[in-house]
Coordinates of C-alpha atoms and ligand atoms in Angstrom, one line a residue:
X1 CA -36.8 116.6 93.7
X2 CA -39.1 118.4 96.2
X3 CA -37.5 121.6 97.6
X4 CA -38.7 123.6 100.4
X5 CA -38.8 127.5 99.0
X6 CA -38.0 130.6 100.8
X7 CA -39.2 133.8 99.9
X8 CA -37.3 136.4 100.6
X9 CA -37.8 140.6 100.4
X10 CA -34.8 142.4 101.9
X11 CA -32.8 139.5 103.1
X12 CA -35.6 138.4 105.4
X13 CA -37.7 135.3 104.8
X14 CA -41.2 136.3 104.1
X15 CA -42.8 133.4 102.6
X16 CA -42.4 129.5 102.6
X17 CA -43.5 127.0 100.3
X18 CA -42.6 123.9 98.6
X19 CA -41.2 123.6 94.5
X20 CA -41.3 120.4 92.8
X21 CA -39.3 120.7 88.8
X22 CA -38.9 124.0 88.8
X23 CA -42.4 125.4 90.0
X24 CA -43.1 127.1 93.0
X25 CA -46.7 126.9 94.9
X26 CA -45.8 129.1 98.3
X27 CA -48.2 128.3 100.7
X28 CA -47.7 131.1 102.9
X29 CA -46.9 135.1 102.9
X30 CA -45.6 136.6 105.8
X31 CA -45.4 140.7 106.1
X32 CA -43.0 142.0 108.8
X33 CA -44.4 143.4 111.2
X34 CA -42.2 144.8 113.6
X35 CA -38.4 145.8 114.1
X36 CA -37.4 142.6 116.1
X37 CA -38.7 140.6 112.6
X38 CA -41.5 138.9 114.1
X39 CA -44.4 138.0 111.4
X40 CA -47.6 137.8 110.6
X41 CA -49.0 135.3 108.3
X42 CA -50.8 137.3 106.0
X43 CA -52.0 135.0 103.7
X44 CA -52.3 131.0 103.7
X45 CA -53.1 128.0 101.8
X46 CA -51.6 126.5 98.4
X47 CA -50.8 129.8 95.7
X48 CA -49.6 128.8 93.2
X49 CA -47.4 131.3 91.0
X50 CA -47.5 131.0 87.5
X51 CA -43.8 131.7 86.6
X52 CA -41.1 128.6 86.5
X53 CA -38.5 129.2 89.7
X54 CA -35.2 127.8 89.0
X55 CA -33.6 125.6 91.7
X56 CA -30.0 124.8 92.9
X57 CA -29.9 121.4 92.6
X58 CA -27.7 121.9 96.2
X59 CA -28.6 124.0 99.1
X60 CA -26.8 127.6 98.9
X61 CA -24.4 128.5 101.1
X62 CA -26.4 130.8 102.9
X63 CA -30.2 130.4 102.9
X64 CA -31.0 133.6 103.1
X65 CA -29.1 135.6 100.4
X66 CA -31.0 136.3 97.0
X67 CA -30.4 134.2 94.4
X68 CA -32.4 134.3 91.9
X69 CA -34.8 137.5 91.0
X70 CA -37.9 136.5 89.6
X71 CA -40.2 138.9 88.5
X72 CA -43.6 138.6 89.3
X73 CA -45.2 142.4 88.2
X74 CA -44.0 144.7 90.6
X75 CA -42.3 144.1 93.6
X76 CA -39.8 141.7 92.3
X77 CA -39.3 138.5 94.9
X78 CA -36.3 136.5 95.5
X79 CA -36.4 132.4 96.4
X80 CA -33.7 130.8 97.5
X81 CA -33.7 126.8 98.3
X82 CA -32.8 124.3 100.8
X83 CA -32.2 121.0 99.4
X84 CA -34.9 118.9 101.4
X85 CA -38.1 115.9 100.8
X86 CA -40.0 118.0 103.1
X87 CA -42.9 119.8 102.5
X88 CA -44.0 122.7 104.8
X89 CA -47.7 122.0 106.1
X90 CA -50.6 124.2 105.2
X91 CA -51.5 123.6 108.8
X92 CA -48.1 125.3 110.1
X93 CA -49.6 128.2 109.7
X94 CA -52.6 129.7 111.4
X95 CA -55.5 128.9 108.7
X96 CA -57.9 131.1 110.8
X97 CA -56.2 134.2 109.6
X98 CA -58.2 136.2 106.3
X99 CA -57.2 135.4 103.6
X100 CA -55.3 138.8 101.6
X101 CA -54.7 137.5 98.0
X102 CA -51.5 138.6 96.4
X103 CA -52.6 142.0 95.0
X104 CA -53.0 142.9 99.1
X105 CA -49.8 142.0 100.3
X106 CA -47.8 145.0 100.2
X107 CA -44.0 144.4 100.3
X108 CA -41.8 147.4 99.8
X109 CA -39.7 148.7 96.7
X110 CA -37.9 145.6 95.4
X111 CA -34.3 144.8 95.8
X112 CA -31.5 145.1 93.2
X113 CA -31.6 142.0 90.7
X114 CA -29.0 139.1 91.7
X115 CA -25.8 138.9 90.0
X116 CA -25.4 137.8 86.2
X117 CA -22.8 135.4 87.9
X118 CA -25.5 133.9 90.4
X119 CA -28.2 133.8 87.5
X120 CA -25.3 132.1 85.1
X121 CA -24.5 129.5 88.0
X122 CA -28.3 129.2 88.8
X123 CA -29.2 128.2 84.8
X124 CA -26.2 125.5 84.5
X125 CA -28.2 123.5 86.8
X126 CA -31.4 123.2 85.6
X127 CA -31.0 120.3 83.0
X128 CA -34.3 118.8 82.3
X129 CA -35.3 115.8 83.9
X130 CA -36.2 112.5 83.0
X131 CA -39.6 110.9 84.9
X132 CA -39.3 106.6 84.6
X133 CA -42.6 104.8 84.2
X134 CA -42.8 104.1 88.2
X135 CA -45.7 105.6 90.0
X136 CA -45.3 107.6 93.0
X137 CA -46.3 105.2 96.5
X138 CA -49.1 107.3 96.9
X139 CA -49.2 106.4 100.9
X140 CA -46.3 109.0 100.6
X141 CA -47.8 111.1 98.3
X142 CA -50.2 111.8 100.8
X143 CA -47.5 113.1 103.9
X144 CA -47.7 116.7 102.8
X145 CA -45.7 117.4 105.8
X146 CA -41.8 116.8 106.3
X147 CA -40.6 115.3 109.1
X148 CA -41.4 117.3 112.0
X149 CA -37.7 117.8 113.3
X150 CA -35.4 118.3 110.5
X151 CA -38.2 121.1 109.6
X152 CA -37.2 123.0 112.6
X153 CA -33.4 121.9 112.0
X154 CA -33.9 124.1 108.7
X155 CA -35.8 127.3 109.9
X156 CA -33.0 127.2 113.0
X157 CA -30.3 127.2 110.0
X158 CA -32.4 129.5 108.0
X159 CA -32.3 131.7 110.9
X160 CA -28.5 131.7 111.3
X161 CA -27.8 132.3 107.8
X162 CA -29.1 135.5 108.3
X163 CA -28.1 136.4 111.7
X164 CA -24.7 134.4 111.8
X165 CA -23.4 136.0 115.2
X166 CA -26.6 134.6 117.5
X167 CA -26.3 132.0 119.5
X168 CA -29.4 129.6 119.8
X169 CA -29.7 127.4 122.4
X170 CA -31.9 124.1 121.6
X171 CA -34.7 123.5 123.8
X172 CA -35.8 121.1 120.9
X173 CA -35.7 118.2 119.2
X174 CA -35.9 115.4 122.6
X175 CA -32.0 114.5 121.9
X176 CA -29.6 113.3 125.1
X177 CA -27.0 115.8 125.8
X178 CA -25.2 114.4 128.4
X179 CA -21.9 111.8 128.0
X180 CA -22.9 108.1 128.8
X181 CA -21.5 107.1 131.8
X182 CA -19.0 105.4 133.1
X183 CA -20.1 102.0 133.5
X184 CA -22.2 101.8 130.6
X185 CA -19.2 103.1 128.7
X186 CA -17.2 100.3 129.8
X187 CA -19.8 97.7 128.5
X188 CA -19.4 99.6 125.3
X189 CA -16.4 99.4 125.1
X190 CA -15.8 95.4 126.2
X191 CA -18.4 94.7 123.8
X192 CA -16.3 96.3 120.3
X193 CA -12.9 95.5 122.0
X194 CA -13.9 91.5 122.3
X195 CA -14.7 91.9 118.1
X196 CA -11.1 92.4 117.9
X197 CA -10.5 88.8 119.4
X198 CA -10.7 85.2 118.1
X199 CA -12.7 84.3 121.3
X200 CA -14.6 87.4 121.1
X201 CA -15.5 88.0 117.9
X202 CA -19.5 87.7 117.1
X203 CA -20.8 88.0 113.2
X204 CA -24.5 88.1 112.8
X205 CA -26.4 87.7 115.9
X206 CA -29.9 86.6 116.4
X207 CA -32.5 88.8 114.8
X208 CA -34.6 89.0 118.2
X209 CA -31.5 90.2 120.6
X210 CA -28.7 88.0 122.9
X211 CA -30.6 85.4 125.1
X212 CA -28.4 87.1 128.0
X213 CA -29.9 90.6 127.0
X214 CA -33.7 89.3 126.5
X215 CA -33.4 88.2 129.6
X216 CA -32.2 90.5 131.6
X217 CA -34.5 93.3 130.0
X218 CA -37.4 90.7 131.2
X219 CA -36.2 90.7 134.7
X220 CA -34.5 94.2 135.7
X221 CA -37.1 96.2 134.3
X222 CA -40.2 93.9 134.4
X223 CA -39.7 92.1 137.9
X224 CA -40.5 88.8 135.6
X225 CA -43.8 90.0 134.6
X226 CA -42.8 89.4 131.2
X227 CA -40.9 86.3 129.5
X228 CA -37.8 86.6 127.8
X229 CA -38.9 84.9 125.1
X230 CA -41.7 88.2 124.4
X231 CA -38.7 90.5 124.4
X232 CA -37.4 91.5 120.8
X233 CA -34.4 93.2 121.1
X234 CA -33.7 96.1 118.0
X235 CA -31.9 99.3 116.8
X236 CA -34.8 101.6 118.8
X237 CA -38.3 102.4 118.7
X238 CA -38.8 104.6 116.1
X239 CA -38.0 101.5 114.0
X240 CA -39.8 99.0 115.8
X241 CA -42.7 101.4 115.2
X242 CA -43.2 101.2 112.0
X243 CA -41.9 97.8 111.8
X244 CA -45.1 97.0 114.0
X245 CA -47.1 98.8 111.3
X246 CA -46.1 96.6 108.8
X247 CA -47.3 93.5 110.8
X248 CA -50.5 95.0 111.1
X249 CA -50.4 96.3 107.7
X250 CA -52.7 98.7 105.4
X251 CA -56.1 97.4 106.3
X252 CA -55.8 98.0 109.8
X253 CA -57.2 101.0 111.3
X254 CA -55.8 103.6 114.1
X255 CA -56.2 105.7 116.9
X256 CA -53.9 108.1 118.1
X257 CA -53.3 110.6 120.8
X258 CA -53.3 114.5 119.6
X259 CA -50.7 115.9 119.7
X260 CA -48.6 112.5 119.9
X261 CA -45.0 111.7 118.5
X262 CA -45.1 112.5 114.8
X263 CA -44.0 108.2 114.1
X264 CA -47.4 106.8 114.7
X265 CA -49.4 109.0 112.3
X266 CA -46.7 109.5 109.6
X267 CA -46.2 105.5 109.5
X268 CA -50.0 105.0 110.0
X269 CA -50.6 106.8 107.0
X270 CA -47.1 105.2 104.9
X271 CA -48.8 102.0 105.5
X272 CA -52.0 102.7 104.0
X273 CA -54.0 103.1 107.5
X274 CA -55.7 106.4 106.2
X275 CA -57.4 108.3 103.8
X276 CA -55.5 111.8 102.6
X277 CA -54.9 114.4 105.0
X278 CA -58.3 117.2 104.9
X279 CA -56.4 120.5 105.0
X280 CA -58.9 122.3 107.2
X281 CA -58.6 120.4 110.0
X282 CA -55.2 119.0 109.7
X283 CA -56.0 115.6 110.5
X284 CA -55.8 112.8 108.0
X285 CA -59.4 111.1 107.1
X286 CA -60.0 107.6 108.9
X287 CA -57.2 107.6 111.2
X288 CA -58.9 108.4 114.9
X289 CA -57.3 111.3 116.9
X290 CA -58.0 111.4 120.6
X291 CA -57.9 115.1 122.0
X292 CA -55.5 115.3 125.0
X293 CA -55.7 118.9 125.9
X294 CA -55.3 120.3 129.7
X295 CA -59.0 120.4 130.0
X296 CA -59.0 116.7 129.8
X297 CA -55.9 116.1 131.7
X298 CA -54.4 115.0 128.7
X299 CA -56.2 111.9 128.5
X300 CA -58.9 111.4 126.4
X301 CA -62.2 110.9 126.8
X302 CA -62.5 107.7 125.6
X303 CA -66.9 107.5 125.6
X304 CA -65.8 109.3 122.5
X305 CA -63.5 107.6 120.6
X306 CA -64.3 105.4 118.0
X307 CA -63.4 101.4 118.2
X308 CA -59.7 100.9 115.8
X309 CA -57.4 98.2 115.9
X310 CA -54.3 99.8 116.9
X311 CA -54.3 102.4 119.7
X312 CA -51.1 103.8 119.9
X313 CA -50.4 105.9 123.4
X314 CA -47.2 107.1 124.9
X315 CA -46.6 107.5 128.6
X316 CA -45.3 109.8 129.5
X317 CA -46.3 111.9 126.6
X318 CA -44.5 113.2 124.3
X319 CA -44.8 116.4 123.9
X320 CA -47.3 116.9 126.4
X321 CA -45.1 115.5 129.4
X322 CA -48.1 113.8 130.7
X323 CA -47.7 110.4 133.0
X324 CA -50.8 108.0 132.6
X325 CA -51.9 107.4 135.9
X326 CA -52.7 103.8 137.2
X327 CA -56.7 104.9 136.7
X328 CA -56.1 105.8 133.4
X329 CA -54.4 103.0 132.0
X330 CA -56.8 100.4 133.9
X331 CA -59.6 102.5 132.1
X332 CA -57.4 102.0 128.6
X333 CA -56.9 98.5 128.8
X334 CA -60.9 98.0 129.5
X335 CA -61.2 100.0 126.5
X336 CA -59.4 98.2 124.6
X337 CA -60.7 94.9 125.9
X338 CA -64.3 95.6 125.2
X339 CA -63.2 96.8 121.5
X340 CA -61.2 93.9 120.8
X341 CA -58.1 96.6 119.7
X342 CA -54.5 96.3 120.7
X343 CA -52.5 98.9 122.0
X344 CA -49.5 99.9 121.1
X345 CA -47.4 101.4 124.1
X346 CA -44.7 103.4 124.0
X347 CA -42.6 103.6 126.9
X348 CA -39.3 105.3 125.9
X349 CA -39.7 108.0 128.7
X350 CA -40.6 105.1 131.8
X351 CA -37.4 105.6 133.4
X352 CA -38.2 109.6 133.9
X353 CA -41.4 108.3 136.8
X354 CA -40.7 109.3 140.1
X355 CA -44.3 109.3 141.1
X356 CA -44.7 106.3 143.0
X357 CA -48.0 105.8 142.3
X358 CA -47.1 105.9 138.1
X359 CA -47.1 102.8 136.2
X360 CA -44.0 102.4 134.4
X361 CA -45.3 99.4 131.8
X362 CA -48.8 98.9 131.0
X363 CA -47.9 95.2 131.6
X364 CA -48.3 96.3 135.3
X365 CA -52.2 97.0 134.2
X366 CA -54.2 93.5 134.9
X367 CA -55.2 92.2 131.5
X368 CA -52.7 94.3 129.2
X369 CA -51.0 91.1 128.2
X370 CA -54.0 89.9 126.2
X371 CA -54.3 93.9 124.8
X372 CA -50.9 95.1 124.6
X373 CA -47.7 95.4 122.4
X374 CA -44.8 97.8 124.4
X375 CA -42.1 100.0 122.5
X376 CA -39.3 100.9 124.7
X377 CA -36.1 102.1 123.9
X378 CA -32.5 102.9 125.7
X379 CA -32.4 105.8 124.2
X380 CA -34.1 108.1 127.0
X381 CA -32.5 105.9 129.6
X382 CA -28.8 106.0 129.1
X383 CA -28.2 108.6 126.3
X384 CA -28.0 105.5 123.4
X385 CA -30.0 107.9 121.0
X386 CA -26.6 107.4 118.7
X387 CA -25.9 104.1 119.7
X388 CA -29.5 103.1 118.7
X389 CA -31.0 100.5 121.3
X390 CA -34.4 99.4 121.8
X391 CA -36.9 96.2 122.4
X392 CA -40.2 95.4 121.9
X393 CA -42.4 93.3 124.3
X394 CA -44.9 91.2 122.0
X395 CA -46.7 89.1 124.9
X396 CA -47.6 85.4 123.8
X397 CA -51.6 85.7 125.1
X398 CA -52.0 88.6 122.6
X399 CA -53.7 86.9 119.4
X400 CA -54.9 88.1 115.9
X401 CA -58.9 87.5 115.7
X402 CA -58.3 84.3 114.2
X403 CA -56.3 83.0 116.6
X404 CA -52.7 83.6 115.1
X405 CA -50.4 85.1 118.1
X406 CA -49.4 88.1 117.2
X407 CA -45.6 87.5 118.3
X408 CA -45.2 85.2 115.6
X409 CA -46.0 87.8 113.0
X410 CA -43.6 90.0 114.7
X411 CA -41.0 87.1 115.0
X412 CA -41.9 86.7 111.6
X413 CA -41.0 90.6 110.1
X414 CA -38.1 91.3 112.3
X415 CA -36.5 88.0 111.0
X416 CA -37.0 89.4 107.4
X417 CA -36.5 93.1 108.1
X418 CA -34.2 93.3 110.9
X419 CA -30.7 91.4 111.5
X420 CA -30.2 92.3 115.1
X421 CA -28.8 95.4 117.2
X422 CA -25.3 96.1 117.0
X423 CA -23.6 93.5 118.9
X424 CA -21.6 96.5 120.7
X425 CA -25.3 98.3 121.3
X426 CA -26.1 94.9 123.8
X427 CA -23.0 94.7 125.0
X428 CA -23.7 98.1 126.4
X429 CA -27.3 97.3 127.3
X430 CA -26.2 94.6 129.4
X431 CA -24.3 97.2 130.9
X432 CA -27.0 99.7 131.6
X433 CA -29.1 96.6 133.4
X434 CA -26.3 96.1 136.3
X435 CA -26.8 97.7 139.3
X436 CA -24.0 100.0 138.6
X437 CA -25.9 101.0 135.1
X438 CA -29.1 101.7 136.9
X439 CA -27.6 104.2 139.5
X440 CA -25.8 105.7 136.5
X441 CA -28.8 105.9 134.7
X442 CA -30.4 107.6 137.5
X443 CA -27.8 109.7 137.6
X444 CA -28.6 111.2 134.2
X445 CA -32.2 111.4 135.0
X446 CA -32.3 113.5 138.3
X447 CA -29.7 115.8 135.7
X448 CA -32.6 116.0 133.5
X449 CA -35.3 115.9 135.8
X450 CA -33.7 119.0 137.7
X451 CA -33.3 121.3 134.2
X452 CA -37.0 120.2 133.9
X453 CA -37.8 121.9 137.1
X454 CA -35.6 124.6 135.9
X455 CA -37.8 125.3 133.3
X456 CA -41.1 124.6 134.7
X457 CA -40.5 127.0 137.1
X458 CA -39.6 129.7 134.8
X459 CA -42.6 129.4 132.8
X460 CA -45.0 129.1 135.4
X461 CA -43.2 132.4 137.1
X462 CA -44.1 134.5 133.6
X463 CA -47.6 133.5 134.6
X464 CA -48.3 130.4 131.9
X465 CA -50.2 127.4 132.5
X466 CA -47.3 124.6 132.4
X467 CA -47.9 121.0 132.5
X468 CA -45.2 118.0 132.6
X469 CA -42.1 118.2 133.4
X470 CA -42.5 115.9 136.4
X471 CA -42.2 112.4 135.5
X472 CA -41.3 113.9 132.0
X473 CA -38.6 115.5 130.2
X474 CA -40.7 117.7 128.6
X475 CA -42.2 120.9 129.9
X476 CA -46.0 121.7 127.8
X477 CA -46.4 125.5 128.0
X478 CA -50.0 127.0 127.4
X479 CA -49.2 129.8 125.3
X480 CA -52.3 130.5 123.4
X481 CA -52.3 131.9 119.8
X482 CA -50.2 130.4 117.0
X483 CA -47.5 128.0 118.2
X484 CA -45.6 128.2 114.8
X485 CA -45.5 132.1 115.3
X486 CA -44.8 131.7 119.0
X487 CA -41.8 129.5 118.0
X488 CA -40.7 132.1 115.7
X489 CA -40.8 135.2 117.8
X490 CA -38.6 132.7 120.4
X491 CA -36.8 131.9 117.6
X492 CA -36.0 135.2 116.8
X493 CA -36.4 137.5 120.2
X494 CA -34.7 134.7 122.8
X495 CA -32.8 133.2 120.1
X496 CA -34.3 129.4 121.8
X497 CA -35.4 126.5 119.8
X498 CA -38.8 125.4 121.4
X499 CA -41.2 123.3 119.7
X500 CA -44.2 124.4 118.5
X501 CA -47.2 122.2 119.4
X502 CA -48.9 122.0 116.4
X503 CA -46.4 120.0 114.8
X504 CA -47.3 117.1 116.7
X505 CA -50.5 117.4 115.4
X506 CA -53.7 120.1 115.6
X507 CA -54.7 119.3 119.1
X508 CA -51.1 120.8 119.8
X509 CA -52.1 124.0 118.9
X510 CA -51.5 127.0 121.6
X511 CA -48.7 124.7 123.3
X512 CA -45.2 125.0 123.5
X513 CA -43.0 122.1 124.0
X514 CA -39.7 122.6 126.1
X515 CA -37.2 120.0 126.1
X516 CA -34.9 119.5 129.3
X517 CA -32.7 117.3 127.4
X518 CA -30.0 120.2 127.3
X519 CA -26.8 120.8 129.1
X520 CA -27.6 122.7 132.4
X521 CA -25.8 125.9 131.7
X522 CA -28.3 126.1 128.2
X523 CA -31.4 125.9 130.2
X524 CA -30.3 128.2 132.7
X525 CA -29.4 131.0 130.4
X526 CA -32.5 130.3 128.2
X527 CA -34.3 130.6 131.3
X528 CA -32.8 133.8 131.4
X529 CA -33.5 134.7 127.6
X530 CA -37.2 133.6 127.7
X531 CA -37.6 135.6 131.3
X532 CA -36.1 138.8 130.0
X533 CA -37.9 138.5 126.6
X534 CA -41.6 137.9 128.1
X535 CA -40.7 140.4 131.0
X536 CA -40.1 143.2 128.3
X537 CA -43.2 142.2 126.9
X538 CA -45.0 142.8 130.1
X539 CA -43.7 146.5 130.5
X540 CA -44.7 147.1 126.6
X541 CA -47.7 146.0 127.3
Ligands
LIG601 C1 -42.3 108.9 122.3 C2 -41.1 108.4 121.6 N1 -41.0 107.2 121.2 C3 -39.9 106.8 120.5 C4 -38.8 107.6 120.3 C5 -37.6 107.1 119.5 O1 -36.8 106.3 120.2 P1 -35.6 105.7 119.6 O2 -34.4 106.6 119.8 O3 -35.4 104.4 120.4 O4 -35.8 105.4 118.2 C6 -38.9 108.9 120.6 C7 -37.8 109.9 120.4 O5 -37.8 111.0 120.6 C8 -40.1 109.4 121.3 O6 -40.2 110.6 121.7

């Protein structure tokens, strides 16, 4: 088992790395630098140290306590261990930095040696381990990087291990916060009351979604521009994501936006789509990243992208908060036309556009049905992140080059790999397509749309360059400088969860994602946090 390691020197963490069977290889050395505990990476990139660490084969009780002293010359380091697949990228971590080997970090006088009890404890669990004769998927082997969100579910955890009395607020991870309403509700509950009936009870549904829901996805939120028959009705579109990459398969090759939504890389290269990541610059070999910075408007500049088969581009962005104009996407589709590529669209933020002028499908684009496959979700929409709804709209024009439609391959997985939402989840997304479902749903956005302002506002009044926010729920801060280490002094000075930019990929770097996905009260006192913590900063400065 992989273990993420935290190096600690006077119960603060001061290095991270990752330990596989025992051995340790941190990849990064932080010194403290300052009373409030914000860091400095002093020292980056795989060191490995030559002494076996012994892991808990369960995380500790607290993360942060010493528990095992390990002597490496003089000063003596602790690791402790959180029980987790994930690795901690390289790339977290600002590789511009020098590099100080080991003999140049200087760490105080060590701390006492853990308790014989600890040690005892520590040693009954390190029974040697079998390997069997199977061989690693190396398409996994090659994601050096955890999933980006439980990694910041761990340091926030790390964090409060060591200072239990704070209280964080998340301006994270992009989940709903707000009760489903009424209406909706209702539908819910119809839908897993009528189970409990002779008349009403439903087994295994059809693997591509209720003809009633199918069809009234086609017609409430695509005005008929799509048949029900394209609509594939699922458990969300994470998971149609990568069910999509397993139509197209390891052979095909990708472009994606950067930053972007961690899915379409981390499936792209679990398929087989691309070569292994090149540490420098963070970016896996022969999978296409397309810059989306503010200096572009967060659209690339497509005269320099190479030809793929898949283009996958969200609208509005996540994290970048940025809504595709009609321009833009009419420019995509051509691009995609004249390549003979197929985009993959991902519309789980459309209901957040209030812009008139803002396409909310790129089936409203002339010529995207012969280009286009479109992820959409009811997650965003109604606050279903938990009851897990989504669709996919595979239009019959689009065709394989030789002449296969592509919906039938799609019919074709989701019929093997899929055995339909939850019969309650449609019940309730019938629910959310009435008229009273679309004013609740509304409802919940102007909620959202109004602690975005909230925070845009904020930003922009402590003199950084915001974007989105607008037809987004997500606020993109320009923060210069590290955004891991910017997260971190947040972290620790605000006590906020933000997310740092970079972990949605190198082009991310320097950016701050803010979600407005929290209750009102939490964005206006982090409001307050972050205003009194870059305010102080001002004066020190
Ligand atoms: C761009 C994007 N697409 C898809 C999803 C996942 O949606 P679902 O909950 O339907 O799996 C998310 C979730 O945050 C997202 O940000």
């Amino acid at each position: 088992m992989y273990s993420s390691v935290y190096l600690h020197f006077d119960n603060k963490i001061v290095g991270v790395g990752n330990a596989c069977n025992g051995v340790a290889c941190v990849i990064a050395i932080r010194a403290i630098s300052d009373a409030a505990g914000s860091s400095t990476v002093l020292s980056t990139g795989q060191w490995p140290i030559p002494f076996p660490v012994i892991l808990l084969s369960t995380p500790p009780a607290s993360a942060v306590t010493p528990l095992l002293p390990i002597t490496c010359g003089a000063p003596v380091l602790y690791f402790s261990t959180m029980a987790s697949s994930a690795f901690i990228p390289a790339s977290s971590f600002t590789p511009s930095r020098a590099r100080v080997g080991r003999a140049a970090v200087s760490l105080p006088a060590a701390p006492r040696a853990a308790s014989a009890a600890a040690s005892a404890a520590a040693a009954t669990t390190t029974t040697p381990r079998m390997a069997t004769g199977v061989s690693r998927n190396a398409n996994l082997a090659k994601l050096q990087a955890g999933y980006l969100f439980p990694e910041i579910g761990r340091r926030r955890t790390a964090y409060l291990a060591s200072h239990p009395d704070a209280s964080i607020i998340s301006l994270g991870i992009g989940d709903t916060t707000q009760p489903i309403p009424p209406h909706i509700t209702a539908g819910l509950t119809a839908g897993a009351a009528a189970l409990g009936t002779p008349e009403g009870y439903s087994g295994y549904g059809a693997e591509q979604g209720t003809p009633a829901l199918r069809e009234k996805i086609a017609s409430v939120l695509y005005g008929g521009s799509v048949k029900a028959e394209e609509v594939f009705v699922s458990d969300g579109a994470k998971c149609d994501i990568a069910r999509l990459q397993s139509v197209f398969g390891p052979t095909a090759t990708a472009a994606v936006q950067d930053p972007s939504y961690p899915v379409y890389v981390d499936t792209a290269v679990m398929t087989g789509q691309t070569g292994e990541v090149d540490a420098g610059r963070g970016q896996f070999d022969r999978l296409e990243y397309m810059p989306c910075t503010a200096e572009n408007g967060f659209f690339p500049d497509l005269s320099r992208v190479a030809r793929t088969d898949l283009i996958f581009f969200c609208s509005p962005n996540n994290p970048t908060g940025a809504a595709a104009t009609r321009e833009q996407l009419t420019e995509l589709v051509a691009f995609a036309k004249k390549n003979g590529s197929i985009i993959v669209f991902d519309a789980a933020y459309a209901p957040f556009i209030r812009s008139a002028e803002v396409p909310k499908s790129i089936f409203d684009i002339p010529g995207a049905r012969e280009v286009a496959i479109e992820v959409n979700s009811m997650s965003k929409y109604a606050g279903f992140t938990g009851v897990r709804l989504g669709w996919v709209v595979v239009p019959n024009e689009l065709q394989f080059a030789d002449g296969t439609p592509v919906r039938n391959d799609f019919n074709r997985v989701m019929s093997t790999c899929f055995n339909g939402a939850s019969n309650i989840a449609q019940a309730g997304g019938l629910a959310c397509l009435d008229a009273e479902g679309q004013a609740e749903i509304g409802g919940l956005i102007d909620y959202y749309l109004g602690n975005a302002a909230i925070l845009r506002d904020t930003m922009a009044g402590l003199g950084f360059e915001v974007y989105g926010g607008v037809d987004a729920p997500y606020i993109y801060v320009k923060t210069g400088g590290s955004s891991w280490e910017t997260f971190s002094a947040i972290l620790e000075q605000a006590q906020v969860v933000t997310i740092p930019g970079a972990g949605f990929g190198p082009g991310g770097e320097g950016y701050l994602r803010l979600s407005a996905f929290a209750p009102r009260a939490a964005v206006v006192e982090a409001s307050a946090r972050l205003t009194k913590m870059y305010a102080s900063k001002k004066v020190e400065a």
